[in-house]
XYZ file of C-alpha atoms in Angstrom:
342
model
C -0.025 -0.035 -0.237
C 0.912 3.730 0.111
C 1.475 6.088 2.791
C 2.994 9.283 3.752
C 5.734 9.269 6.202
C 8.460 11.401 7.051
C 11.850 10.220 8.566
C 13.137 13.232 10.299
C 11.678 16.195 12.079
C 10.803 19.287 9.777
C 8.955 21.518 7.406
C 6.157 20.266 5.048
C 9.434 19.226 2.544
C 10.116 15.875 4.645
C 6.881 13.942 3.938
C 7.653 11.435 1.510
C 4.986 9.340 -0.401
C 6.239 5.820 -0.086
C 5.462 1.996 -0.852
C 4.731 -0.176 2.652
C 3.970 -3.734 3.888
C -0.132 -3.833 4.070
C -0.788 -3.747 7.325
C -1.743 -7.527 9.041
C -4.619 -7.562 11.896
C -3.699 -9.184 14.754
C -5.957 -11.137 17.035
C -9.111 -8.954 17.949
C -8.389 -6.377 15.378
C -9.534 -5.348 11.467
C -8.164 -3.650 8.849
C -9.516 -0.673 7.086
C -9.395 0.651 3.577
C -9.217 4.303 4.430
C -11.390 6.331 1.877
C -10.699 9.509 4.592
C -8.440 10.810 6.687
C -8.593 14.913 7.875
C -5.521 16.844 9.015
C -5.171 18.246 12.329
C -2.519 21.109 13.743
C -1.640 18.206 15.660
C -0.030 16.578 12.975
C 2.039 19.736 12.245
C 3.094 19.671 15.920
C 4.521 16.061 15.273
C 5.713 16.618 11.896
C 7.852 19.760 13.631
C 8.708 17.384 16.598
C 7.311 20.063 19.279
C 4.122 17.926 20.184
C 5.214 16.578 23.242
C 4.106 13.173 22.083
C 6.721 10.053 21.571
C 7.398 9.818 17.748
C 9.104 6.542 16.207
C 10.513 7.018 12.514
C 9.360 6.314 9.807
C 6.299 8.286 11.251
C 3.050 7.994 9.386
C 0.658 11.619 10.344
C -3.131 11.498 10.734
C -5.281 10.229 14.038
C -8.723 11.111 12.555
C -9.899 8.266 9.627
C -13.095 6.478 8.187
C -13.232 4.073 5.547
C -14.431 0.190 5.149
C -13.664 -2.825 6.716
C -11.290 -4.817 4.408
C -9.998 -7.704 6.963
C -11.494 -9.250 10.192
C -8.647 -10.758 12.116
C -9.018 -13.783 14.634
C -11.908 -13.463 17.524
C -13.406 -10.212 15.872
C -17.417 -10.421 16.278
C -19.976 -8.120 15.686
C -18.386 -6.902 12.557
C -18.708 -7.695 8.749
C -15.976 -6.715 5.698
C -17.909 -3.679 4.151
C -19.351 -2.015 7.126
C -18.589 1.392 7.329
C -16.629 2.185 10.358
C -14.643 4.917 11.848
C -11.710 4.413 14.845
C -12.026 5.819 17.772
C -8.655 7.982 18.140
C -7.681 6.155 21.113
C -6.917 2.661 22.138
C -8.249 2.446 25.643
C -7.703 -0.410 28.332
C -10.786 -0.562 29.500
C -9.823 -1.717 32.993
C -7.969 1.182 34.693
C -9.967 2.922 37.046
C -10.569 5.815 34.586
C -11.779 3.475 32.332
C -13.910 1.948 34.924
C -15.254 4.997 35.672
C -16.206 6.414 32.234
C -13.125 8.823 32.252
C -11.511 6.599 29.269
C -9.790 9.856 27.931
C -7.652 9.651 30.937
C -6.910 5.965 30.594
C -3.803 5.066 32.155
C -2.348 2.659 29.286
C -3.834 3.655 26.474
C -2.685 3.745 22.305
C -3.234 6.442 19.537
C -3.823 6.268 16.149
C -0.831 7.352 14.429
C 1.330 6.787 17.808
C 1.152 3.206 18.723
C -0.465 1.768 15.176
C -0.698 2.913 11.446
C -1.827 6.469 11.085
C -4.278 7.963 8.466
C -2.133 9.465 5.664
C -2.051 5.856 4.333
C -4.724 3.745 2.203
C -4.937 1.262 5.060
C -4.988 0.953 8.507
C -4.792 -1.829 11.477
C -6.463 -1.054 14.523
C -8.368 -2.818 17.303
C -12.439 -4.067 16.295
C -12.732 -2.459 19.964
C -11.794 1.066 18.656
C -14.587 1.136 15.909
C -17.747 3.521 15.831
C -20.009 2.953 12.995
C -20.672 5.462 10.455
C -24.129 6.228 9.455
C -25.312 5.408 5.686
C -25.823 8.919 5.100
C -22.926 10.421 6.061
C -20.106 10.656 3.953
C -16.427 9.719 4.987
C -15.424 13.302 4.617
C -18.127 14.349 6.590
C -17.415 11.832 8.975
C -13.629 12.496 9.843
C -14.645 16.360 9.876
C -16.925 15.038 12.983
C -14.997 13.279 15.430
C -12.386 15.884 16.333
C -13.914 18.689 15.619
C -17.642 17.933 17.202
C -16.406 15.784 19.956
C -14.214 17.951 21.334
C -16.092 20.777 21.335
C -18.723 18.664 23.017
C -16.349 17.661 25.348
C -15.056 21.040 26.405
C -18.241 22.907 25.880
C -20.758 20.113 28.041
C -18.554 17.464 29.798
C -16.012 20.020 30.925
C -17.404 23.613 30.654
C -20.662 22.603 32.040
C -22.545 24.924 29.039
C -26.492 25.186 29.726
C -28.979 27.107 27.857
C -28.925 30.808 28.241
C -25.586 31.313 29.006
C -23.117 33.378 26.980
C -20.236 31.783 25.576
C -16.729 33.345 23.661
C -15.259 31.154 21.303
C -11.795 32.105 20.067
C -10.586 31.312 16.860
C -14.245 30.488 15.160
C -12.578 29.102 11.600
C -11.088 26.483 13.002
C -12.105 22.943 12.670
C -13.419 22.749 16.368
C -13.790 26.558 16.558
C -16.871 26.194 13.876
C -18.005 22.987 15.390
C -18.447 24.784 18.661
C -20.234 27.672 17.152
C -23.102 25.249 15.890
C -23.308 22.712 19.566
C -23.109 25.587 21.453
C -25.818 27.219 19.610
C -27.709 23.757 19.218
C -27.514 23.932 23.092
C -29.469 27.457 23.387
C -26.337 29.360 24.807
C -25.888 33.062 23.238
C -22.443 32.547 21.340
C -19.591 35.387 20.970
C -16.988 34.268 18.234
C -13.320 35.885 17.346
C -11.757 35.247 13.913
C -8.820 37.123 12.164
C -11.020 38.253 8.954
C -14.588 39.487 8.432
C -14.907 36.728 5.953
C -14.972 34.075 8.538
C -16.754 35.680 11.118
C -19.623 36.148 8.245
C -19.510 32.349 7.974
C -19.794 31.871 11.228
C -22.706 33.951 11.497
C -24.564 31.318 9.111
C -23.621 28.686 11.587
C -25.337 30.746 14.441
C -22.560 32.833 16.199
C -24.651 35.944 17.809
C -21.852 38.729 17.364
C -18.216 38.371 15.800
C -15.544 40.270 16.772
C -12.164 40.536 14.999
C -9.285 39.960 16.990
C -6.785 41.384 14.795
C -8.438 45.347 14.847
C -10.073 44.799 18.007
C -9.613 44.181 21.839
C -11.582 41.011 22.256
C -12.171 41.482 25.753
C -13.273 44.893 25.695
C -15.093 44.094 23.236
C -17.068 41.569 25.006
C -17.331 43.079 28.060
C -19.295 46.196 25.648
C -21.599 43.614 24.325
C -22.468 41.985 27.719
C -22.849 45.190 29.484
C -19.871 45.137 31.367
C -20.862 41.242 33.049
C -18.760 38.966 30.860
C -18.721 35.843 29.326
C -20.365 32.527 31.590
C -17.844 30.101 29.418
C -15.066 30.550 27.320
C -13.972 28.549 25.034
C -9.963 28.714 24.050
C -7.744 26.193 22.000
C -4.967 28.840 20.659
C -2.830 30.118 23.271
C -1.036 33.055 23.107
C -2.532 36.116 23.154
C -6.418 34.443 22.699
C -5.868 33.067 26.007
C -5.199 35.969 28.029
C -8.259 37.635 25.971
C -10.736 34.767 27.058
C -9.355 34.861 30.286
C -10.144 38.908 30.701
C -13.517 37.958 28.850
C -14.982 35.867 32.056
C -17.504 37.294 33.721
C -17.103 36.844 37.872
C -17.158 32.944 38.482
C -17.053 32.069 34.801
C -15.113 28.950 33.259
C -12.527 28.752 30.686
C -12.130 25.275 29.099
C -9.271 24.768 27.006
C -7.565 22.519 24.938
C -4.649 23.435 23.048
C -1.888 26.225 22.412
C -0.593 26.230 18.787
C -0.215 29.990 18.708
C 1.340 29.779 22.131
C 1.990 27.522 24.879
C 3.488 29.561 27.613
C 1.973 32.536 28.584
C 1.691 35.028 31.444
C -1.067 34.641 33.985
C -2.006 37.520 36.064
C -3.173 35.415 38.965
C -4.758 38.488 41.288
C -7.998 38.717 39.168
C -8.153 35.242 38.720
C -9.049 34.456 42.238
C -10.684 37.635 43.458
C -13.182 37.088 40.640
C -13.562 33.598 41.241
C -12.952 32.410 38.028
C -12.015 28.332 37.006
C -9.413 27.345 33.990
C -10.524 23.742 33.119
C -8.257 21.534 30.859
C -10.056 19.274 28.514
C -8.146 16.020 26.675
C -9.766 14.217 23.664
C -13.341 12.854 24.047
C -14.794 9.673 24.496
C -16.405 7.219 22.287
C -20.111 7.967 23.501
C -19.697 11.720 22.534
C -17.887 11.012 18.880
C -21.495 8.544 18.224
C -23.312 11.320 19.629
C -21.946 13.618 17.528
C -22.101 11.389 14.176
C -26.059 10.692 15.085
C -26.470 14.699 15.142
C -24.801 14.925 11.564
C -27.233 12.085 10.282
C -30.187 13.761 11.740
C -29.051 17.212 9.954
C -28.393 18.888 13.286
C -25.022 19.471 12.782
C -23.126 20.190 9.466
C -19.545 18.791 9.354
C -17.589 21.667 7.248
C -15.485 20.099 4.658
C -13.375 22.848 3.675
C -11.126 21.538 0.648
C -9.746 17.754 -0.087
C -6.277 16.541 -1.107
C -5.479 13.599 -2.471
C -2.330 10.996 -1.050
C 0.211 12.078 -3.216
C -0.628 15.901 -2.294
C -0.353 15.468 1.829
C 2.205 18.168 1.904
C 0.235 20.734 0.318
C -2.588 19.765 2.345
C -0.274 20.535 5.277
C 0.754 23.838 3.932
C -2.745 24.791 3.463
C -3.292 24.100 7.280
C -0.463 25.891 8.082
C -1.274 29.086 6.121
C -4.699 28.998 8.433
C -6.869 30.097 5.612
C -9.442 27.472 6.015
C -13.074 27.525 7.374
C -13.464 23.788 8.942
C -11.445 20.844 7.897
C -8.732 19.818 5.174
C -9.127 16.487 4.426
C -7.057 13.609 2.159
C -9.185 10.868 0.259
C -6.437 8.227 -0.360
């Protein structure tokens, strides 16, 4: 099969399209014929060697894939060749204290697609049958890979970790990204008042079509000052943060008293200044969020199948165009997800 791999860290030029052996499913595993794989900013961090995840060379990127089952390994039950599936990004142990208590994202002995098994920038992938999630018939493979990380991450952040409820006001940083645009849709569906920011008016207009109530151009306006103006100096109940750098502080300053900020990333600056005094005097909370659960993926796929959310695919590339796709991701011009279709 063909796979895009890199043998050293660097820019997109280190990616190589290579012929490699087909994966062989072990006991309890299946192989998937990959039909679509979505790019994530994590891929860029991994390729550049700054992800803080262990990487074994040569490495195949891509944690988010969908396709059909091609081969069943020994002992696999409940699945058939040809089933439309998406593997959950994590292969959890199912028996540690976190898995037993429904917090599988914190599993003590977990594996990840692309790190402990093959990656999505390839034609095939082998994984545990226990990771599989069914893709509804009326959801395309491209839509499916635009759903798992974007919408399940947002679900986990907004509701599981952030405890957003109807009637609250939420600030969403960088609404044009995959998870930002997903968060706009889910927050609006839940009955929240949605304030968002982005770098251009065009992206803000797109977010408004998805349900954003008020947009802020963070290149031209002071985000926190504008939020206070919009909310009559009350601030927001919840800030959805995944950017880092200056937008981390802007989101924190936008919170009202007893406000919550939930954060899952920091591509624009992982180490930030933090003013402690106003933080504790107004009883604010900063809440970490990591990945999502299998159930949250299934819930989001059902929302997509019913037409209640719209998975956004900005553009698609062939496998041999993986370097071009990554460069497009790094230019941050997209609204929604960039997808590779092997």
